[in-house]
Coordinates of C-alpha atoms and ligand atoms in Angstrom, one line a residue:
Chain B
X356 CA 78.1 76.2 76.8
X357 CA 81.3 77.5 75.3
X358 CA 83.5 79.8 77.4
X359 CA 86.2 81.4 75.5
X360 CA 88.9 83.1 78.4
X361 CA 91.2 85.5 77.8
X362 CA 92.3 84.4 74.8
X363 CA 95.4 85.5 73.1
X364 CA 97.0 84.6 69.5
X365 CA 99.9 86.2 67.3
X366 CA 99.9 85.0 64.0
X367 CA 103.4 86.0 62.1
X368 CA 104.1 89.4 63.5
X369 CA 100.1 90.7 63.9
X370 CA 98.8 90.2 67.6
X371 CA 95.3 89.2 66.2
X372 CA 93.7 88.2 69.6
X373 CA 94.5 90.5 72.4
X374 CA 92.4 89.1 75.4
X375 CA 88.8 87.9 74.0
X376 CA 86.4 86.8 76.4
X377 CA 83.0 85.2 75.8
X378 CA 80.6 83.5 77.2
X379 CA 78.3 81.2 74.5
X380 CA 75.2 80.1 75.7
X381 CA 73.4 76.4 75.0
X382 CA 70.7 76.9 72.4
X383 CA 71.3 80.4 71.6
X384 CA 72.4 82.1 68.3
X385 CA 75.5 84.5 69.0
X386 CA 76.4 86.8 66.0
X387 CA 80.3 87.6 65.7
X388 CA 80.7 90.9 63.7
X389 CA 83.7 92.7 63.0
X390 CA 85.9 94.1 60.0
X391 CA 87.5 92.0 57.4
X392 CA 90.6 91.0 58.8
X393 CA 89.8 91.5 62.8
X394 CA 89.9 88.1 63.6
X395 CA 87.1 86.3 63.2
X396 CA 87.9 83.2 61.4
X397 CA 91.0 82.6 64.0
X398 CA 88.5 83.1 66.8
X399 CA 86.1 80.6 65.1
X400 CA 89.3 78.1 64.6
X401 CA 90.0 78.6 68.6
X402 CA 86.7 77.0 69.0
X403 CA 87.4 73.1 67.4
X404 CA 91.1 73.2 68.4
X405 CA 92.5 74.4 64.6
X406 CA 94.7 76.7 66.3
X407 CA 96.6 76.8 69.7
X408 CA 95.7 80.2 71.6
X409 CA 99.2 81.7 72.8
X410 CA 97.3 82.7 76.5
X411 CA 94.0 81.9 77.5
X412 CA 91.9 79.3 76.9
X413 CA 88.3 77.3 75.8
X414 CA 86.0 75.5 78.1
X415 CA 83.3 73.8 75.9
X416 CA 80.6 72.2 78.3
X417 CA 83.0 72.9 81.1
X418 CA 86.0 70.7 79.2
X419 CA 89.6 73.0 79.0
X420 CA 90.3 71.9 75.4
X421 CA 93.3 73.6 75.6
X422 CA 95.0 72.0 78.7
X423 CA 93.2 69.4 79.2
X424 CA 95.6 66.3 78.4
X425 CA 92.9 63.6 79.0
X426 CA 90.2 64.7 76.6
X427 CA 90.5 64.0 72.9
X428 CA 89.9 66.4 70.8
X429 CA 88.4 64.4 68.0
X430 CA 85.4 63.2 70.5
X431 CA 84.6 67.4 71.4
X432 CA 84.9 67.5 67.9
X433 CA 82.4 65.4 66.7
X434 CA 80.0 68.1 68.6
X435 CA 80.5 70.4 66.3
X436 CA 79.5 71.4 62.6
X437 CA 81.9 74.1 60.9
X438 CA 80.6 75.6 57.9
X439 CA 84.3 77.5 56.6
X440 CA 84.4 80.6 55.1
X441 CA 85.8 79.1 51.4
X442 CA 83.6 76.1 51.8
X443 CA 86.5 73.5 52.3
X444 CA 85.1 71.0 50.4
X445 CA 87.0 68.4 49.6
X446 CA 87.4 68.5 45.7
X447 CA 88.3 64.7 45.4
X448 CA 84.9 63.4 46.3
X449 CA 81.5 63.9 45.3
X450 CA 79.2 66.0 46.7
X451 CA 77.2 63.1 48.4
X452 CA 80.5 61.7 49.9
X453 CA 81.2 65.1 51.3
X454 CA 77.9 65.3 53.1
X455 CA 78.2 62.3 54.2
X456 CA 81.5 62.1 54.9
X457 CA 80.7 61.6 58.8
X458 CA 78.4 59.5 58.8
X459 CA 80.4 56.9 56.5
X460 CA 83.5 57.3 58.8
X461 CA 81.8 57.7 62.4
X462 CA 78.5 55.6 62.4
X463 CA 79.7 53.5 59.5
X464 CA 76.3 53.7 57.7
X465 CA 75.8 51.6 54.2
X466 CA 75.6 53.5 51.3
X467 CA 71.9 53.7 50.9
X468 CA 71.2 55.3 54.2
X469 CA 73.7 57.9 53.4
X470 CA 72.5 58.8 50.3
X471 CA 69.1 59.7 51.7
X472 CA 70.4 61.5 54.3
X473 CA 72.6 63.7 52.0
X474 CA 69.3 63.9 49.9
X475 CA 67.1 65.6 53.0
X476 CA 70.3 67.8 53.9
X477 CA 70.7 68.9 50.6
X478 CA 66.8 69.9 49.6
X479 CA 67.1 71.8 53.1
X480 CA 70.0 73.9 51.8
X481 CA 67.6 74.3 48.8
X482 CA 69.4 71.9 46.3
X483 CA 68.7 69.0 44.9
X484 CA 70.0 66.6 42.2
X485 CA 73.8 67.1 42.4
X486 CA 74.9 64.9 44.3
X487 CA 76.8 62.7 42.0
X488 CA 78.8 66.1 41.1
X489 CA 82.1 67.3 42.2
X490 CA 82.7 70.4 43.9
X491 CA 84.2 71.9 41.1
X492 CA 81.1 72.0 38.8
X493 CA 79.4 73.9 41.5
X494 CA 79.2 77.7 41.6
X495 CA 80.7 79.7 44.4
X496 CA 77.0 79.9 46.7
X497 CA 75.9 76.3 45.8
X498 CA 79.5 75.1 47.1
X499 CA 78.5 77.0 50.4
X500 CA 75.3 75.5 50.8
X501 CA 77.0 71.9 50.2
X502 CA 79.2 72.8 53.0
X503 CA 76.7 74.1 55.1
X504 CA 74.8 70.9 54.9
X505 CA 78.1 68.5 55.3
X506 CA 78.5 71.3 58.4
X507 CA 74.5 69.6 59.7
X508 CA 75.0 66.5 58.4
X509 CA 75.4 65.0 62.0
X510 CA 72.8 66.8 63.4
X511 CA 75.8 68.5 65.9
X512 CA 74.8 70.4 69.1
X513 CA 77.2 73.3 68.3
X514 CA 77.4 74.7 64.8
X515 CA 80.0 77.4 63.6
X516 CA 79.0 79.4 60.6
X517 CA 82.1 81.4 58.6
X518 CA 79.6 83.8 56.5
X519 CA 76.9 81.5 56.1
X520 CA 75.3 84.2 53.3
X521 CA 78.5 85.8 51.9
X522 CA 78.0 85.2 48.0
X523 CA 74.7 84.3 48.0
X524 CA 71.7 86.0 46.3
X525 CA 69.4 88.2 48.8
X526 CA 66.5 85.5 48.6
X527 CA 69.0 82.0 49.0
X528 CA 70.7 84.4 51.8
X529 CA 67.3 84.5 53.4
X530 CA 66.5 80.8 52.8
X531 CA 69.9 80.2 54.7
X532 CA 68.9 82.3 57.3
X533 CA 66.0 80.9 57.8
X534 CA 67.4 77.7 58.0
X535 CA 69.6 78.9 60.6
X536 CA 66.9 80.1 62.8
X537 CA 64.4 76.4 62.3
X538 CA 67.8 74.5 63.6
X539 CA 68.6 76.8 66.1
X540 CA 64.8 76.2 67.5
X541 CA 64.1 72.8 66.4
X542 CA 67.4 71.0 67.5
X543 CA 68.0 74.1 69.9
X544 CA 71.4 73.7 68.5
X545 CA 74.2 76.3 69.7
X546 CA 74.9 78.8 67.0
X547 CA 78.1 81.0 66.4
X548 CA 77.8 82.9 63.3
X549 CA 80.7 85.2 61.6
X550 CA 79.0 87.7 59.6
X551 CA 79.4 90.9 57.5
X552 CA 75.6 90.9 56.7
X553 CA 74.0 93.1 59.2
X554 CA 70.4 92.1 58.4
X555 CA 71.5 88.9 58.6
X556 CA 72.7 89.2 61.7
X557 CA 69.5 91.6 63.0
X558 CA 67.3 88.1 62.2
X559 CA 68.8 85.3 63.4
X560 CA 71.1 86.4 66.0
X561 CA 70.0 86.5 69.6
X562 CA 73.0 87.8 70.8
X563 CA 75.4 89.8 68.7
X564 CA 79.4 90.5 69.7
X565 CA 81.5 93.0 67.9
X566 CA 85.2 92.0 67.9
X567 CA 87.3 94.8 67.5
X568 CA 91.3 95.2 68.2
X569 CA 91.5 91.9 69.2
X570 CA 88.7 91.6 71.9
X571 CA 85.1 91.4 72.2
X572 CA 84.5 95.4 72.8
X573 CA 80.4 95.3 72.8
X574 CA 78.2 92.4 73.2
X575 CA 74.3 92.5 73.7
X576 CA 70.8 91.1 72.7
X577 CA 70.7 92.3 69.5
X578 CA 67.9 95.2 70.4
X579 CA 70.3 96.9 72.5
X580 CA 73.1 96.5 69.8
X581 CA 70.5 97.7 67.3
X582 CA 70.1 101.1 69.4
X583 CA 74.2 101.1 70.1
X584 CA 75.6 104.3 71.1
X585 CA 79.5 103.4 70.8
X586 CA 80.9 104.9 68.6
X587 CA 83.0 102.0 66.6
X588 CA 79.9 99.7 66.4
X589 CA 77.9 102.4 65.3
X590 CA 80.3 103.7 62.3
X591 CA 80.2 99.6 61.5
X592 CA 76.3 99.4 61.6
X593 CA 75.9 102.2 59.5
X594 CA 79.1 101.4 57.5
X595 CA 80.4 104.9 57.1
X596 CA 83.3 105.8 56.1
X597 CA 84.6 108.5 58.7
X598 CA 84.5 107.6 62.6
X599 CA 86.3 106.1 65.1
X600 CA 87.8 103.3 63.3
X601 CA 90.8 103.2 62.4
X602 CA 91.8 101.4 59.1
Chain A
X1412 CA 129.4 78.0 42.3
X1413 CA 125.8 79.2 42.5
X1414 CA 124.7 75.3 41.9
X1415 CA 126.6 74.2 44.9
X1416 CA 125.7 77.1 47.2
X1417 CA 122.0 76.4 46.1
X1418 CA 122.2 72.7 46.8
X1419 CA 124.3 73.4 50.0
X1420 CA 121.0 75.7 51.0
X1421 CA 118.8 72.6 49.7
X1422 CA 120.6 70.1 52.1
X1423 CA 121.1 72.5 54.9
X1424 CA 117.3 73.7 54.8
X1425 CA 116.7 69.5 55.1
X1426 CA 118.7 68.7 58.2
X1427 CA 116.9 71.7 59.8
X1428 CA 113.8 70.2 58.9
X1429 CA 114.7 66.5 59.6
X1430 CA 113.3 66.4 62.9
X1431 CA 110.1 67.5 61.8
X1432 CA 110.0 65.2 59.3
X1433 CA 111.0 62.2 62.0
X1434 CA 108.1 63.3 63.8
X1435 CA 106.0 63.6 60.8
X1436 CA 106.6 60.0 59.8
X1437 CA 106.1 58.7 63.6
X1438 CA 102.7 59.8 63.6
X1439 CA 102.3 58.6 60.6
X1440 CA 103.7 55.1 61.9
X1441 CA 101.8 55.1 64.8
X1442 CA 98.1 55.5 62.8
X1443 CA 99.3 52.7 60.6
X1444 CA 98.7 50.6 64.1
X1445 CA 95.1 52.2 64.6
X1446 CA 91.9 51.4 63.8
X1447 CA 90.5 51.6 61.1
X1448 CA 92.7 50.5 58.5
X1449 CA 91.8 52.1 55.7
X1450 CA 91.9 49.6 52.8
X1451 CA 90.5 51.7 50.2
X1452 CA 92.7 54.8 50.4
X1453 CA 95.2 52.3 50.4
X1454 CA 94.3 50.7 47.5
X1455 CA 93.6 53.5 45.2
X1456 CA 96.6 55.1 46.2
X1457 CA 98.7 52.0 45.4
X1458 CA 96.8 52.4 41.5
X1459 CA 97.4 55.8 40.9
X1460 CA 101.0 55.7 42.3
X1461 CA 101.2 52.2 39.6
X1462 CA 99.9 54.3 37.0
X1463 CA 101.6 57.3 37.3
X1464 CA 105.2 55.4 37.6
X1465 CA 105.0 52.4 35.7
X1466 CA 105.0 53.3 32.1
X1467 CA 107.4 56.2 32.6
X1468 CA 109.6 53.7 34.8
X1469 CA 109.4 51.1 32.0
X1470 CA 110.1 52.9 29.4
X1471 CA 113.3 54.8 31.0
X1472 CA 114.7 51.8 32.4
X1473 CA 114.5 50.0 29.4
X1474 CA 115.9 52.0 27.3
X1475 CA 118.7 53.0 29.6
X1476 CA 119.5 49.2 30.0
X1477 CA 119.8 49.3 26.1
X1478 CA 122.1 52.2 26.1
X1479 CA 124.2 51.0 28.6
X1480 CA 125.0 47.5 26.6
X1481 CA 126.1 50.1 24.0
X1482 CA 128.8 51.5 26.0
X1483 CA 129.7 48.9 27.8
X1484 CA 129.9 46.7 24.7
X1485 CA 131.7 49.3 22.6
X1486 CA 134.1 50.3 26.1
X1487 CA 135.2 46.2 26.8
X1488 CA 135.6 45.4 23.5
X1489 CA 138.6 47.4 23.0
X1490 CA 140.0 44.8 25.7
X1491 CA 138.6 41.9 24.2
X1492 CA 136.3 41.4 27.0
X1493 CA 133.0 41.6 25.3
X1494 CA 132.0 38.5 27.0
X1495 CA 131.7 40.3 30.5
X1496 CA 128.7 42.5 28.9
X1497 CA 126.2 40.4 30.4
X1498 CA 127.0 40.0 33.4
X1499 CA 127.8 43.7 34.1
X1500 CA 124.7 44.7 32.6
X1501 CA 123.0 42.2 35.2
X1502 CA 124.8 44.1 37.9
X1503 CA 124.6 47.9 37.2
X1504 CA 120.8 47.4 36.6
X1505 CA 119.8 45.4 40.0
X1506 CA 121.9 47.1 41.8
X1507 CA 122.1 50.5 40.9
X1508 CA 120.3 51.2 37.6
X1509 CA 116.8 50.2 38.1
X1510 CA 116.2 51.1 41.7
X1511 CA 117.9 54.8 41.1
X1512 CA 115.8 54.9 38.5
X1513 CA 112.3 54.1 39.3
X1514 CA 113.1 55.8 42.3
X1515 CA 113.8 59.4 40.0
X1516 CA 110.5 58.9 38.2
X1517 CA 109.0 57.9 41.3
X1518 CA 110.3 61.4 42.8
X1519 CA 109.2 63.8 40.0
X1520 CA 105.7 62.3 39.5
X1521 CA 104.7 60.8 42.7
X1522 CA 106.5 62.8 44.8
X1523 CA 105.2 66.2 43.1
X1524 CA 101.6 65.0 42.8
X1525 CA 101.0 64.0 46.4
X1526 CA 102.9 67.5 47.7
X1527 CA 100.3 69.7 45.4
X1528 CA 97.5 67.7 46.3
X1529 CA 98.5 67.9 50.1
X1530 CA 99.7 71.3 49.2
X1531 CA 96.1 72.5 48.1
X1532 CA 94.1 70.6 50.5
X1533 CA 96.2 72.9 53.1
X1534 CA 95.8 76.1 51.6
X1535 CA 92.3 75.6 50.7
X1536 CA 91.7 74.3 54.7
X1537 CA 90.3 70.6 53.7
X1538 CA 92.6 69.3 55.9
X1539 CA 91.0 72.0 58.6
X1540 CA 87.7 70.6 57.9
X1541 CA 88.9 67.2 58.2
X1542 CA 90.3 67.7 61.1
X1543 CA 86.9 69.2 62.5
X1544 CA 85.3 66.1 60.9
X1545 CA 87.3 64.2 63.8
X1546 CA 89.6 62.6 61.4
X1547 CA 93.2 62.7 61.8
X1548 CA 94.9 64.1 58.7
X1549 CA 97.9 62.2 59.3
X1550 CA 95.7 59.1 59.2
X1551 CA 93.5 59.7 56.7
X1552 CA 95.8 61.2 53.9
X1553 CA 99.5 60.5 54.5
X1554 CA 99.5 56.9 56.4
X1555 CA 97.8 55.5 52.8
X1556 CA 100.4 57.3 50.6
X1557 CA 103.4 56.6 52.6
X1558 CA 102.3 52.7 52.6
X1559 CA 101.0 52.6 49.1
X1560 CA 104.4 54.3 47.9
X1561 CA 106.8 51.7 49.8
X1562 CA 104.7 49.1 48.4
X1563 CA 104.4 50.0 45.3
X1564 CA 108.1 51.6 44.6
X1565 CA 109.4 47.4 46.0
X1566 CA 107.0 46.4 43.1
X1567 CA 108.0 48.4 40.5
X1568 CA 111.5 47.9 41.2
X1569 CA 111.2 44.4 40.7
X1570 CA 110.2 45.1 37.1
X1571 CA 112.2 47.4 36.4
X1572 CA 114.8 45.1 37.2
X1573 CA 113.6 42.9 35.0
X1574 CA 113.1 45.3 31.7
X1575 CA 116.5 47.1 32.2
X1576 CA 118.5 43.7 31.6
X1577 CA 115.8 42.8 28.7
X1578 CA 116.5 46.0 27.1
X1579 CA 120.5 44.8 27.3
X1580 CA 119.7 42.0 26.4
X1581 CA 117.9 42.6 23.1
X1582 CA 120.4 45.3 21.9
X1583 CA 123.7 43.5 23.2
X1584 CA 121.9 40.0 21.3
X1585 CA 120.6 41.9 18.2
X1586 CA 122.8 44.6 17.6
X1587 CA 125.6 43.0 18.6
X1588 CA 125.5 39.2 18.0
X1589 CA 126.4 38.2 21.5
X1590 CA 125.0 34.6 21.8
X1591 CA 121.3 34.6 23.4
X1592 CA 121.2 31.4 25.5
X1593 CA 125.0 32.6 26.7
X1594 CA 123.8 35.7 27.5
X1595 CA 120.8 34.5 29.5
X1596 CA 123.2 31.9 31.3
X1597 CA 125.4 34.7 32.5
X1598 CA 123.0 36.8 33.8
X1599 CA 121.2 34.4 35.7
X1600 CA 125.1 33.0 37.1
X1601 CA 126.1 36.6 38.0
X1602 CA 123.1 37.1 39.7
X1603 CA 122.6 36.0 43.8
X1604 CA 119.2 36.0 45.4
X1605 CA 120.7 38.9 47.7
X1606 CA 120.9 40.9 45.1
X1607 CA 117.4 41.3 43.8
X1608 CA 116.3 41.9 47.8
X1609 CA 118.6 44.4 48.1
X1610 CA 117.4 45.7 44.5
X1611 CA 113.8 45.7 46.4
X1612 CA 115.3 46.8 50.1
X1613 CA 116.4 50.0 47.8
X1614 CA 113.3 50.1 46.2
X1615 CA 111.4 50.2 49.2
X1616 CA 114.1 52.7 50.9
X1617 CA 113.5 55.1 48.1
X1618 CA 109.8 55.1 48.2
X1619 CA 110.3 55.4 51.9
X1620 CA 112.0 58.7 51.8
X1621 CA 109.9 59.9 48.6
X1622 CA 106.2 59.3 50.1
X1623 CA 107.3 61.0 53.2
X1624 CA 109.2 64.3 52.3
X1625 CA 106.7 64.4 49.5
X1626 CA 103.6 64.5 52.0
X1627 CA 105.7 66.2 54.9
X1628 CA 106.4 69.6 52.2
X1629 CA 102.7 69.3 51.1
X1630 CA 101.3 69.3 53.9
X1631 CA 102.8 72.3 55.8
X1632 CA 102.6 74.0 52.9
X1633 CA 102.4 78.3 53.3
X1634 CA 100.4 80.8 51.4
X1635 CA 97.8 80.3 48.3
X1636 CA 99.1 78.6 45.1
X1637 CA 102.8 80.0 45.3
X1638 CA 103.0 77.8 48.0
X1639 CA 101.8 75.1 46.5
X1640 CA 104.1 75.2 43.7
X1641 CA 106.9 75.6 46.1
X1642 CA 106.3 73.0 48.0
X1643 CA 106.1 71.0 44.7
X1644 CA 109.5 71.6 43.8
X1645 CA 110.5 71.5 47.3
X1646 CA 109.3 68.1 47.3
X1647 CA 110.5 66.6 43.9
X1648 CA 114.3 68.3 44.5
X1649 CA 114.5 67.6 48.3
X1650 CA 113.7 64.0 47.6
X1651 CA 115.9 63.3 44.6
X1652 CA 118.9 64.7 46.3
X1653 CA 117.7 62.6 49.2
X1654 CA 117.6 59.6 47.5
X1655 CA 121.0 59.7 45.9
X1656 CA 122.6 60.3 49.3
X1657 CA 120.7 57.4 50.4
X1658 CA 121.5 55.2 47.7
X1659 CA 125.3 55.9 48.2
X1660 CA 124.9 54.7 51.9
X1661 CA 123.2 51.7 50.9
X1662 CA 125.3 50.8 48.9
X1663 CA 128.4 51.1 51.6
X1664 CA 125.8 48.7 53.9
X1665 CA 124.1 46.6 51.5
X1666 CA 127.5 44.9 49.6
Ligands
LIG3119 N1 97.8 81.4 59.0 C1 98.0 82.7 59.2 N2 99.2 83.2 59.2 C2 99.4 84.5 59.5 N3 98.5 85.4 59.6 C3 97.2 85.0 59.6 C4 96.9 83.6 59.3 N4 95.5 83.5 59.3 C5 95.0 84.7 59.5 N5 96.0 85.7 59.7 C6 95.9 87.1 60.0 O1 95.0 87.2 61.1 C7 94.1 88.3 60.9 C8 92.7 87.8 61.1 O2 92.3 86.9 60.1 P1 90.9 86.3 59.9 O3 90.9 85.4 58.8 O4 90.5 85.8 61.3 O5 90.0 87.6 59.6 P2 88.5 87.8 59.5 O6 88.0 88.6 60.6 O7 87.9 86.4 59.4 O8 88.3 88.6 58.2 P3 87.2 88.4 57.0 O9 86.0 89.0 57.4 O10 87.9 89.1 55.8 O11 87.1 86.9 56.8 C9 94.4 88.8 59.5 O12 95.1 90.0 59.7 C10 95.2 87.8 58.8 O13 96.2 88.4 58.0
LIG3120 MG1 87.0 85.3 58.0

């Protein structure tokens, strides 16, 4: 359960978040949609502690991580998989010592066991027989799906997804989709997706929220948002130029 | 004019951020003290801060040992006091030359490489995701490279040391006939123990100051690339103009 409350940040002179409230429930898949530049990957960083809100604040499991001085971070962190909307890998290590960059550093696993783990996580992500490359020989989609499965690598009860498909042919998009949905229902792990890709977001999502001048404006099961009659999620669903929104 | 106003700027932009570099280091102090030590970082930053200094060190300090037997030769000859060459040479090098110097390679290729790789992990958010991965940055990235540096700038130091006054040594012998076992005496008379610790205190002083402004400017580095290179430069000026400030006041404490 994450409960994100009144949550405020200015970054430089732009007031980003203006009050976002939302409720995240355990097990289900919540779609964040929005323009480019509306906030979404600040929201997402609220959620592991990246940034500091100015106001407000984040309850994860009933925890404050904000204000709550006893609690470490790291330990709340370790709940979590982020997947990051430029991948993040880190281009000094291999792409097996990137997936298994956790599990070498919090279960202290040998070698060997890692290396079949990475193995598994990598064929589910659809790629195999790279591990002994470095990021930088990968293309732009394959790096995503490398740091999609360093994001699952711990098998975390809460994983955020910065545009899980964005760059990614329409059939490896569905494949990560897909994948999205079997460890949403097979771990029943808590999803937050940031997405521009509608369909996407029409199949995985059981919940989808629409972020728009700083707060959460609509939020529904994702029939209801389907059938939308406001105005501003409507122009956004059906991506039309002229409407409500102003750019 | 414009040099001193931008190096007035330079110094005054530091003290600002001298707290926040205190801090910085602190934190950095305190993980040193927490579990797990992390031996391998260490160690492979202790080799590629060897190999990036070491030839480049070598080189320079040699050769500037040479040069300076030139002058010094060439200036106290003209009062008959060729005689003292060795013993000055011995001097200017532990004291001054070699630590100055290592320190000055140290700044412009250790110092620059560690704020652009800092520098890119920022903008490219690694250090985001490690931080998500519930590993400290600090810890993981600039405890190592402050360490390894300190280390490895007392080590090089000592060599330094040692190839500056053999670089006198073969020029003042060769080029200038001054009688090898004589030479070798007076260097080794001239010379206390104190002085080759404080050559290494200095050493480690430097690399002190290098490692961390180097890692503190990379690591809050702004924007995409640009920043990056700033930060580079930041790094590499801040800490040579650092360091010569900080060699003056050891000098006033350490003789
Ligand atoms: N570190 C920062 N400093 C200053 N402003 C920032 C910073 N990070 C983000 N912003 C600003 O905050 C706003 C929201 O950025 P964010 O990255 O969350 O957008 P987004 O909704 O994820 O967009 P996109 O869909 O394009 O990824 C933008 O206007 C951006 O300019
Ligand atoms: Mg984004």
């Amino acid at each position: 359960m994450i409960e994100i409350i009144d949550l405020h940040k200015k970054l430089g002179e732009n007031d980003v978040l203006t009050g976002v409230n939302l409720s995240i429930k355990k097990g289900e898949t919540l779609t964040i949609m929005g323009q480019s530049g509306c906030g979404k990957s600040v929201l997402l960083k609220h959620l592991v502690g990246i940034l500091k809100p100015d106001k407000g604040t984040i309850k994860i499991d009933g925890i404050d991580i904000v204000n709550d001085k006893r609690i470490r971070l790291s330990d709340i962190r370790k709940k979590f998989g982020v997947l990051f909307q430029n991948s993040a890998l880190f281009d000094s290590m291999t792409v097996w010592e990137n997936i298994g960059f956790m599990l070498k550093e919090h279960k202290k696993l040998p070698d060997s066991k890692i290396k079949k783990i990475v193995t598994e996580k990598l064929a589910l992500v659809g790629l195999k027989d790279i591990e002994d490359k470095s990021p930088h020989e990968l293309s732009g989609g394959m790096q995503k799906r490398v740091a999609l499965a360093r994001a699952i690598s711990m098998e975390p009860e809460i994983v955020l997804y910065d545009e899980p498909t964005t760059g990614l042919d329409p059939i490896m998009a569905e494949i990560i989709n897909e994948l999205i949905i079997s460890l949403s229902k097979k771990l029943s792990i808590t999803s937050v997706v940031v997405t521009h890709d509608i369909r996407s977001a029409y199949e995985i999502s059981d919940r989808i929220a629409f972020l728009y001048g700083g707060k959460i404006t609509q939020l529904g099961l994702k029939e209801d948002i389907k059938h939308t009659t406001d105005p501003k999620l409507r122009q956004f669903l059906d991506g039309s130029a002229t409407g409500p929104i102003k750019l | 004019m414009f040099i001193f106003e931008w190096i007035g700027k330079k110094i005054l932009n530091f003290l600002n951020n001298f707290g926040l570099i205190t801090r910085f280091f602190l934190t950095a102090l305190k993980w040193l003290f927490r579990k797990p030590f992390r031996w391998k970082i260490l160690v492979e930053q202790m080799v590629k801060v060897g190999v990036e200094t070491l030839p480049v060190a070598l080189i320079t300090s040699g050769f500037t040992g040479m040069i300076f037997v030139v002058q010094l030769y060439l200036a106290l000859k003209s009062f008959g006091l060729e005689a003292a060459v060795p013993a000055g040479l011995a001097l200017a090098v532990i004291r001054e030359l070699a630590p100055v110097l290592a320190g000055l390679v140290m700044a412009g290729r250790v110092g620059a490489a560690m704020a652009a790789e800092l520098g890119s992990m920022r903008v490219t958010s690694q250090i985001d995701a490690l931080k998500t991965m519930a590993v400290d940055p600090i810890h993981y990235l600039v405890t190592p490279r402050i360490f390894a540096t300190v280390v490895m700038m007392t080590a090089i130091t000592t060599i330094t040391d040692f190839t500056g006054i053999f670089g006198g040594y073969v020029v003042g012998t060769v080029a200038f006939d001054l009688n090898p076992y004589q030479f070798y005496q007076d260097v080794i008379n001239i010379l206390e123990p104190w002085d080759i610790i404080s050559s290494m205190i200095k050493g480690a002083v430097f690399g002190f100051f290098i490692s961390t402004i180097s890692c503190y400017m990379g690591f809050n580095s702004k924007g995409g690339a640009e920043g990056v290179g700033e930060a580079t430069t930041n790094a590499v000026v801040t800490s040579m103009i650092v360091l010569l400030i900080v060699d003056y006041l050891l000098n006033l404490i350490l003789w």
